[in-house]
Amino acid sequence: MRQRAAITAKTLRTDRWWFAPLLTVIGLGAWVTYATVRVFMHDYYWVEDFHYLTPFYSPCVTQACIPEAAHFGRVLPGWWIIPDAALTLPFLLLFRLTCYYYRKAYYRSFWLSPPACAVPDGHKTYSGETRFPLVGQNLHRYAFYAAVIISLINSWDAVLAFHSPKGFGFGLGNLILLGNVVMLWAYTLSCHSCRHIAGGRLKHFSKHPVRYRFWTFISKLNVRHMQLAWITLGTLALTDFYVMALSAGWFNDLRFIN
């Protein structure tokens, strides 16, 4: 029986295997920091002139919300510790945290489990996703349904933004809001759970041609799920920053119509 080579080094890899996890830590860390500050800022989320509402505050449901921005009513107290979009943010966070790609990303980068291929795990034991809190990863399939509803709400916000107090209007902000919604739908539909719902349990695709076509479309998106995950983080931050800048009066919206 052959014995393993007596190698004392943790890994024989000589490339920069640590670079990808480091970029993930920097990228996700920066986004979470920005989003946390914005969510609890309770200001600069609504542009009255053009009905722009940032997705970070949609739907705005606390008593602190500007009435014009509260499209679904103000049902929660206006305490500073409660995000103005408190009814949706927890579900969005759950959807992202339990996403198959994000699991890989933060397992490798923040938990070092493992940080890269052929690099030892940073933990001595491994129990998989069978114990608390990781057993909660199984909620991903249910969080998907909530994400669909939230995407519908964001789509409604984008439509409302075309109807300003002066009537129909169209500007750069509309393009940014619309582009963000398109990317959010692409990311949501590319979810592995969505692919399974569309055709995961079908035994005969030929008997379900519509579902088969939908499954095929989702499968093409699913290949880009990782890229879409990062793209949507970018579009969300860009959309929020643009709305914040307009609301704060840093610059004016580039208008094409009205």
XYZ file of C-alpha atoms in Angstrom:
258
model
C 0.000 0.000 0.000
C 1.453 3.332 -1.054
C 1.865 6.114 1.483
C 1.201 9.779 0.835
C 4.195 12.014 0.272
C 5.474 13.714 3.431
C 4.635 17.274 2.453
C 4.694 19.774 5.308
C 3.528 22.772 3.279
C -0.178 23.585 3.406
C -0.297 23.781 -0.377
C 2.093 23.432 -3.289
C 0.284 26.019 -5.362
C 2.594 28.803 -6.457
C 0.022 30.985 -8.207
C -1.894 33.825 -6.547
C -4.748 31.589 -5.385
C -5.538 34.071 -2.608
C -6.259 36.913 -5.035
C -9.821 35.876 -5.987
C -10.995 35.446 -2.365
C -9.405 38.789 -1.510
C -11.263 40.552 -4.312
C -14.504 38.972 -3.109
C -13.928 40.214 0.446
C -13.194 43.732 -0.800
C -16.129 43.784 -3.244
C -18.793 42.331 -0.959
C -17.454 44.208 2.052
C -17.593 47.553 0.235
C -21.108 46.907 -1.075
C -22.486 45.806 2.305
C -20.944 48.873 3.959
C -22.435 51.238 1.390
C -25.856 49.555 1.491
C -25.970 49.572 5.294
C -25.176 53.284 5.466
C -27.775 54.112 2.831
C -30.513 51.961 4.343
C -30.206 53.683 7.715
C -29.661 57.166 6.321
C -33.430 57.691 5.940
C -32.900 60.465 3.428
C -32.222 61.188 -0.250
C -34.253 58.285 -1.616
C -37.030 60.083 -3.524
C -36.936 62.606 -6.385
C -40.286 64.396 -6.396
C -39.846 66.034 -9.810
C -39.512 62.719 -11.641
C -40.904 60.131 -9.187
C -37.577 58.331 -8.865
C -37.480 55.924 -5.907
C -34.289 54.079 -5.083
C -34.658 50.275 -4.820
C -33.008 50.426 -1.374
C -36.203 52.096 -0.081
C -38.797 50.212 -2.103
C -41.451 49.814 -0.975
C -41.202 52.624 1.572
C -43.510 51.505 4.383
C -42.562 53.335 7.606
C -44.104 56.472 9.086
C -40.839 58.261 8.287
C -41.393 57.806 4.543
C -42.387 60.726 2.381
C -46.103 60.149 1.628
C -45.553 60.462 -2.126
C -42.929 57.705 -1.995
C -45.064 55.317 0.065
C -46.863 53.603 -2.801
C -48.089 50.758 -0.579
C -48.895 52.713 2.575
C -46.931 53.493 5.740
C -47.628 50.601 8.084
C -44.525 50.469 10.293
C -43.236 52.892 12.958
C -40.748 55.506 11.870
C -37.966 54.473 14.240
C -34.452 55.017 12.895
C -33.487 51.406 13.616
C -36.199 50.161 11.213
C -35.249 50.397 7.509
C -37.885 52.193 5.453
C -38.114 49.107 3.214
C -38.286 46.733 6.190
C -40.914 44.484 4.572
C -38.657 43.510 1.663
C -35.021 43.912 2.728
C -34.981 40.797 4.974
C -36.249 38.636 2.102
C -33.760 40.148 -0.344
C -30.970 39.495 2.140
C -32.166 35.912 2.597
C -32.340 35.391 -1.171
C -28.810 36.668 -1.691
C -27.263 34.934 1.318
C -28.698 31.554 0.356
C -27.927 31.928 -3.363
C -25.745 29.057 -4.595
C -23.143 31.397 -6.052
C -22.974 33.662 -3.001
C -22.541 30.622 -0.788
C -19.446 29.697 -2.781
C -18.244 33.300 -2.676
C -18.438 33.926 1.046
C -17.592 30.357 2.053
C -14.295 30.698 0.224
C -13.498 34.328 0.978
C -14.829 35.064 4.468
C -14.875 31.561 5.987
C -11.920 30.090 4.051
C -13.891 26.871 3.594
C -11.917 26.176 1.456
C -10.289 29.370 0.135
C -9.319 27.736 -3.184
C -8.862 24.391 -4.896
C -5.975 22.332 -3.487
C -5.768 24.633 -0.462
C -6.699 23.217 2.960
C -9.924 24.250 4.647
C -9.567 26.882 7.344
C -11.641 24.734 9.727
C -10.776 21.420 11.366
C -14.264 19.956 11.061
C -16.960 20.053 8.413
C -20.638 19.288 8.949
C -21.995 20.613 5.672
C -25.253 22.515 5.733
C -26.934 20.234 8.239
C -26.622 22.348 11.392
C -27.664 25.827 12.476
C -27.185 28.360 10.988
C -26.229 26.771 7.660
C -29.289 24.541 7.644
C -31.157 27.746 6.830
C -29.628 27.632 3.356
C -32.505 25.308 2.455
C -34.818 28.324 2.594
C -33.436 29.536 -0.725
C -36.209 27.960 -2.766
C -38.792 29.862 -0.711
C -36.850 33.115 -0.744
C -36.997 32.926 -4.532
C -40.756 33.526 -4.502
C -40.267 36.613 -2.334
C -37.569 37.839 -4.730
C -40.021 37.563 -7.629
C -42.550 39.735 -5.766
C -39.869 42.295 -4.948
C -38.764 42.374 -8.595
C -42.377 43.081 -9.556
C -42.442 45.984 -7.092
C -39.196 47.378 -8.513
C -40.666 47.053 -11.997
C -43.731 49.017 -10.879
C -41.449 51.745 -9.494
C -39.675 51.958 -12.837
C -43.012 52.336 -14.653
C -44.243 55.019 -12.249
C -41.059 56.980 -12.851
C -42.229 57.672 -16.416
C -45.181 59.648 -15.028
C -43.906 62.748 -13.261
C -46.148 65.524 -11.887
C -45.812 67.238 -15.285
C -47.016 64.178 -17.175
C -45.047 61.658 -19.189
C -41.321 62.141 -18.869
C -38.144 60.369 -19.870
C -34.624 60.953 -18.652
C -31.332 59.309 -17.772
C -32.789 58.291 -14.432
C -35.470 56.284 -16.221
C -32.831 54.406 -18.189
C -30.914 53.621 -15.001
C -34.026 52.434 -13.166
C -35.125 50.349 -16.148
C -31.679 48.848 -16.654
C -31.518 47.895 -12.988
C -34.911 46.162 -13.206
C -33.874 44.203 -16.298
C -30.714 42.995 -14.565
C -32.622 42.113 -11.387
C -35.046 39.985 -13.407
C -32.160 38.304 -15.229
C -30.453 37.474 -11.918
C -33.676 36.301 -10.259
C -34.744 34.093 -13.160
C -31.241 32.642 -13.525
C -31.555 31.255 -10.000
C -31.070 27.490 -9.697
C -34.371 27.211 -7.826
C -36.194 28.902 -10.693
C -34.636 26.461 -13.138
C -35.770 23.541 -11.003
C -39.301 24.956 -10.700
C -39.498 25.372 -14.473
C -38.487 21.848 -15.413
C -36.613 20.075 -12.662
C -39.260 17.438 -12.010
C -40.462 16.852 -15.547
C -39.921 13.326 -16.844
C -40.935 14.050 -20.430
C -40.086 17.457 -21.888
C -42.005 16.552 -25.028
C -45.251 16.570 -23.059
C -44.585 20.052 -21.665
C -43.273 22.165 -24.578
C -43.970 25.535 -22.924
C -42.197 24.632 -19.703
C -39.377 23.113 -21.715
C -38.824 26.369 -23.599
C -38.923 28.328 -20.345
C -36.480 25.847 -18.782
C -34.167 26.221 -21.785
C -34.269 30.012 -21.513
C -33.535 29.894 -17.780
C -30.712 27.415 -18.342
C -28.996 29.902 -20.657
C -29.301 32.576 -17.979
C -28.157 30.153 -15.292
C -24.779 29.823 -17.013
C -24.275 33.555 -16.295
C -25.609 33.438 -12.738
C -22.289 34.444 -11.166
C -21.812 37.411 -13.502
C -25.421 38.506 -12.997
C -24.965 38.326 -9.228
C -22.139 40.869 -9.410
C -23.758 42.976 -12.132
C -26.902 43.451 -10.042
C -24.852 44.561 -7.064
C -23.384 47.193 -9.358
C -26.695 48.302 -10.874
C -28.323 48.513 -7.435
C -25.521 50.710 -6.094
C -25.484 52.845 -9.253
C -29.262 53.347 -9.179
C -29.259 54.249 -5.501
C -26.331 56.644 -5.872
C -27.932 58.382 -8.852
C -31.239 58.860 -7.042
C -29.394 60.055 -3.930
C -27.376 62.549 -5.955
C -30.489 63.970 -7.624
C -32.389 64.128 -4.334
C -29.467 65.875 -2.622
C -29.182 68.386 -5.483
C -25.635 67.453 -6.469
C -26.567 67.610 -10.156
C -29.660 67.584 -12.397
C -31.180 64.697 -14.257
C -30.473 64.570 -17.993
C -33.962 64.836 -19.499
C -34.890 63.702 -23.001
C -38.666 64.279 -22.787
C -40.351 66.686 -20.345
